[in-house]
mmCIF file of C-alpha atoms in Angstrom:
data_model
loop_
_atom_site.group_PDB
_atom_site.id
_atom_site.type_symbol
_atom_site.label_atom_id
_atom_site.label_comp_id
_atom_site.label_asym_id
_atom_site.label_seq_id
_atom_site.Cartn_x
_atom_site.Cartn_y
_atom_site.Cartn_z
ATOM 1 C CA MET A 395 -76.430 154.468 78.284
ATOM 2 C CA LEU A 396 -78.342 154.887 75.051
ATOM 3 C CA ARG A 397 -82.073 155.589 75.484
ATOM 4 C CA LEU A 398 -84.444 154.666 72.719
ATOM 5 C CA SER A 399 -87.807 156.361 72.175
ATOM 6 C CA GLY A 400 -90.924 154.462 73.114
ATOM 7 C CA GLY A 401 -90.030 153.258 76.562
ATOM 8 C CA GLY A 402 -87.588 153.095 79.361
ATOM 9 C CA PRO A 403 -83.976 152.100 79.161
ATOM 10 C CA ARG A 404 -83.234 148.773 77.550
ATOM 11 C CA PRO A 405 -80.880 146.377 79.254
ATOM 12 C CA GLU A 406 -77.376 146.162 77.893
ATOM 13 C CA PRO A 407 -76.959 143.075 75.720
ATOM 14 C CA ALA A 408 -74.902 140.244 77.153
ATOM 15 C CA PRO A 409 -71.425 139.968 75.672
ATOM 16 C CA ARG A 410 -71.243 137.403 72.879
ATOM 17 C CA TYR A 411 -68.209 135.197 72.802
ATOM 18 C CA GLY A 412 -69.646 132.276 70.869
ATOM 19 C CA ALA A 413 -71.185 129.100 72.177
ATOM 20 C CA HIS A 414 -68.510 128.374 74.779
ATOM 21 C CA PRO A 415 -68.395 129.659 78.356
ATOM 22 C CA GLN A 416 -65.613 132.117 78.948
ATOM 23 C CA PRO A 417 -63.373 132.789 81.932
ATOM 24 C CA PRO A 418 -64.739 135.580 84.086
ATOM 25 C CA MET A 419 -63.040 138.947 83.857
ATOM 26 C CA GLY A 420 -59.957 138.988 86.010
ATOM 27 C CA ALA A 421 -60.066 135.214 86.565
ATOM 28 C CA GLY A 422 -56.413 134.991 87.343
ATOM 29 C CA HIS A 423 -52.732 135.326 86.731
ATOM 30 C CA TRP A 424 -50.132 132.701 87.570
ATOM 31 C CA SER A 425 -46.421 132.393 86.821
ATOM 32 C CA ALA A 426 -43.614 129.985 87.721
ATOM 33 C CA GLU A 427 -39.994 129.478 86.765
ATOM 34 C CA TYR A 428 -38.609 126.057 85.841
ATOM 35 C CA GLU A 429 -35.126 124.562 85.750
ATOM 36 C CA PRO A 430 -33.924 123.094 82.433
ATOM 37 C CA ARG A 431 -34.750 119.422 83.094
ATOM 38 C CA PRO A 432 -36.784 117.121 80.804
ATOM 39 C CA ALA A 433 -39.204 116.289 83.653
ATOM 40 C CA VAL A 434 -40.324 119.919 83.929
ATOM 41 C CA VAL A 435 -42.385 119.626 80.750
ATOM 42 C CA ARG A 436 -44.600 117.036 82.470
ATOM 43 C CA GLU A 437 -44.636 119.137 85.654
ATOM 44 C CA ALA A 438 -45.642 122.274 83.723
ATOM 45 C CA ARG A 439 -48.525 120.430 82.009
ATOM 46 C CA ALA A 440 -49.788 119.150 85.358
ATOM 47 C CA GLN A 441 -49.540 122.623 86.899
ATOM 48 C CA VAL A 442 -51.496 124.131 83.991
ATOM 49 C CA ARG A 443 -54.303 121.608 84.545
ATOM 50 C CA ARG A 444 -54.366 122.319 88.309
ATOM 51 C CA GLN A 445 -54.355 126.081 87.741
ATOM 52 C CA LEU A 446 -57.201 126.010 85.217
ATOM 53 C CA GLU A 447 -59.202 123.728 87.503
ATOM 54 C CA GLY A 448 -58.603 126.190 90.342
ATOM 55 C CA TRP A 449 -59.963 128.990 88.162
ATOM 56 C CA GLY A 450 -63.091 126.966 87.447
ATOM 57 C CA LEU A 451 -62.235 126.304 83.808
ATOM 58 C CA ALA A 452 -62.071 122.494 84.053
ATOM 59 C CA GLU A 453 -65.586 122.153 82.641
ATOM 60 C CA ARG A 454 -64.047 123.062 79.305
ATOM 61 C CA GLY A 455 -62.047 119.870 78.845
ATOM 62 C CA ASP A 456 -60.936 120.937 75.380
ATOM 63 C CA LEU A 457 -59.591 124.210 76.792
ATOM 64 C CA VAL A 458 -57.534 122.406 79.418
ATOM 65 C CA ASP A 459 -56.277 119.807 76.927
ATOM 66 C CA THR A 460 -55.341 122.481 74.398
ATOM 67 C CA ALA A 461 -53.557 124.587 77.034
ATOM 68 C CA GLU A 462 -51.609 121.536 78.222
ATOM 69 C CA LEU A 463 -50.541 120.716 74.665
ATOM 70 C CA LEU A 464 -49.540 124.311 73.974
ATOM 71 C CA VAL A 465 -47.502 124.582 77.166
ATOM 72 C CA SER A 466 -45.876 121.215 76.459
ATOM 73 C CA GLU A 467 -44.757 122.387 73.012
ATOM 74 C CA LEU A 468 -43.539 125.769 74.244
ATOM 75 C CA ALA A 469 -41.681 124.314 77.238
ATOM 76 C CA THR A 470 -40.048 121.625 75.087
ATOM 77 C CA HIS A 471 -38.959 124.267 72.597
ATOM 78 C CA ALA A 472 -37.477 126.400 75.382
ATOM 79 C CA LEU A 473 -35.530 123.413 76.735
ATOM 80 C CA LEU A 474 -34.211 122.307 73.358
ATOM 81 C CA ARG A 475 -33.300 125.755 72.061
ATOM 82 C CA SER A 476 -32.046 127.651 75.081
ATOM 83 C CA GLY A 477 -31.225 124.983 77.652
ATOM 84 C CA SER A 478 -31.842 127.604 80.318
ATOM 85 C CA ARG A 479 -34.443 128.320 82.952
ATOM 86 C CA PHE A 480 -37.792 129.388 81.564
ATOM 87 C CA ARG A 481 -40.860 131.109 82.943
ATOM 88 C CA LEU A 482 -44.402 129.872 82.305
ATOM 89 C CA THR A 483 -47.188 132.433 82.701
ATOM 90 C CA LEU A 484 -50.954 131.890 82.476
ATOM 91 C CA THR A 485 -53.443 134.737 82.390
ATOM 92 C CA ALA A 486 -57.207 134.342 82.101
ATOM 93 C CA ALA A 487 -59.254 137.504 81.685
ATOM 94 C CA HIS A 488 -61.918 139.005 79.459
ATOM 95 C CA GLY A 489 -62.703 135.659 77.829
ATOM 96 C CA VAL A 490 -59.092 134.984 76.821
ATOM 97 C CA LEU A 491 -56.603 132.456 78.157
ATOM 98 C CA ARG A 492 -53.009 133.410 77.448
ATOM 99 C CA CYS A 493 -50.131 130.929 77.832
ATOM 100 C CA GLU A 494 -46.589 132.290 77.615
ATOM 101 C CA VAL A 495 -43.175 130.713 77.952
ATOM 102 C CA ALA A 496 -40.164 133.015 78.169
ATOM 103 C CA ASP A 497 -36.565 131.858 78.138
ATOM 104 C CA ARG A 498 -33.175 133.494 77.682
ATOM 105 C CA GLY A 499 -33.343 132.867 73.968
ATOM 106 C CA TRP A 500 -31.180 130.821 71.715
ATOM 107 C CA CYS A 501 -27.885 131.848 70.274
ATOM 108 C CA GLY A 502 -27.504 130.250 66.839
ATOM 109 C CA PRO A 503 -24.192 129.582 65.010
ATOM 110 C CA GLU A 504 -24.347 132.908 63.166
ATOM 111 C CA GLU A 505 -24.728 134.840 66.387
ATOM 112 C CA GLU A 506 -21.935 132.869 68.080
ATOM 113 C CA LYS A 507 -19.509 133.897 65.324
ATOM 114 C CA GLU A 508 -20.293 137.563 65.847
ATOM 115 C CA GLU A 509 -19.479 137.318 69.546
ATOM 116 C CA GLU A 510 -16.006 135.801 69.044
#
């Protein structure tokens, strides 16, 4: 801790993340795998909302809405491009919410030709 002359130790300043409340450090990690069905996009959005509410982040309605939209877009893309199972992962820590969707990838026409 840095000590300044003219007095005792000063308190550490509070972290500044802007005007919005942030998830607490280590708030959580959640992951689930989904089958390639159109209904899973709706299910994934609902699960994201429930998970963020469980982590106490529901007060930030815009955060929840944005996360739902992001997951909806990513899950739809995974279904349309890969047609395979995909994994949705949410991590909230250090003031950051991370949404990830991982699938097996998409094999385009150029790549299919190389395999033949």
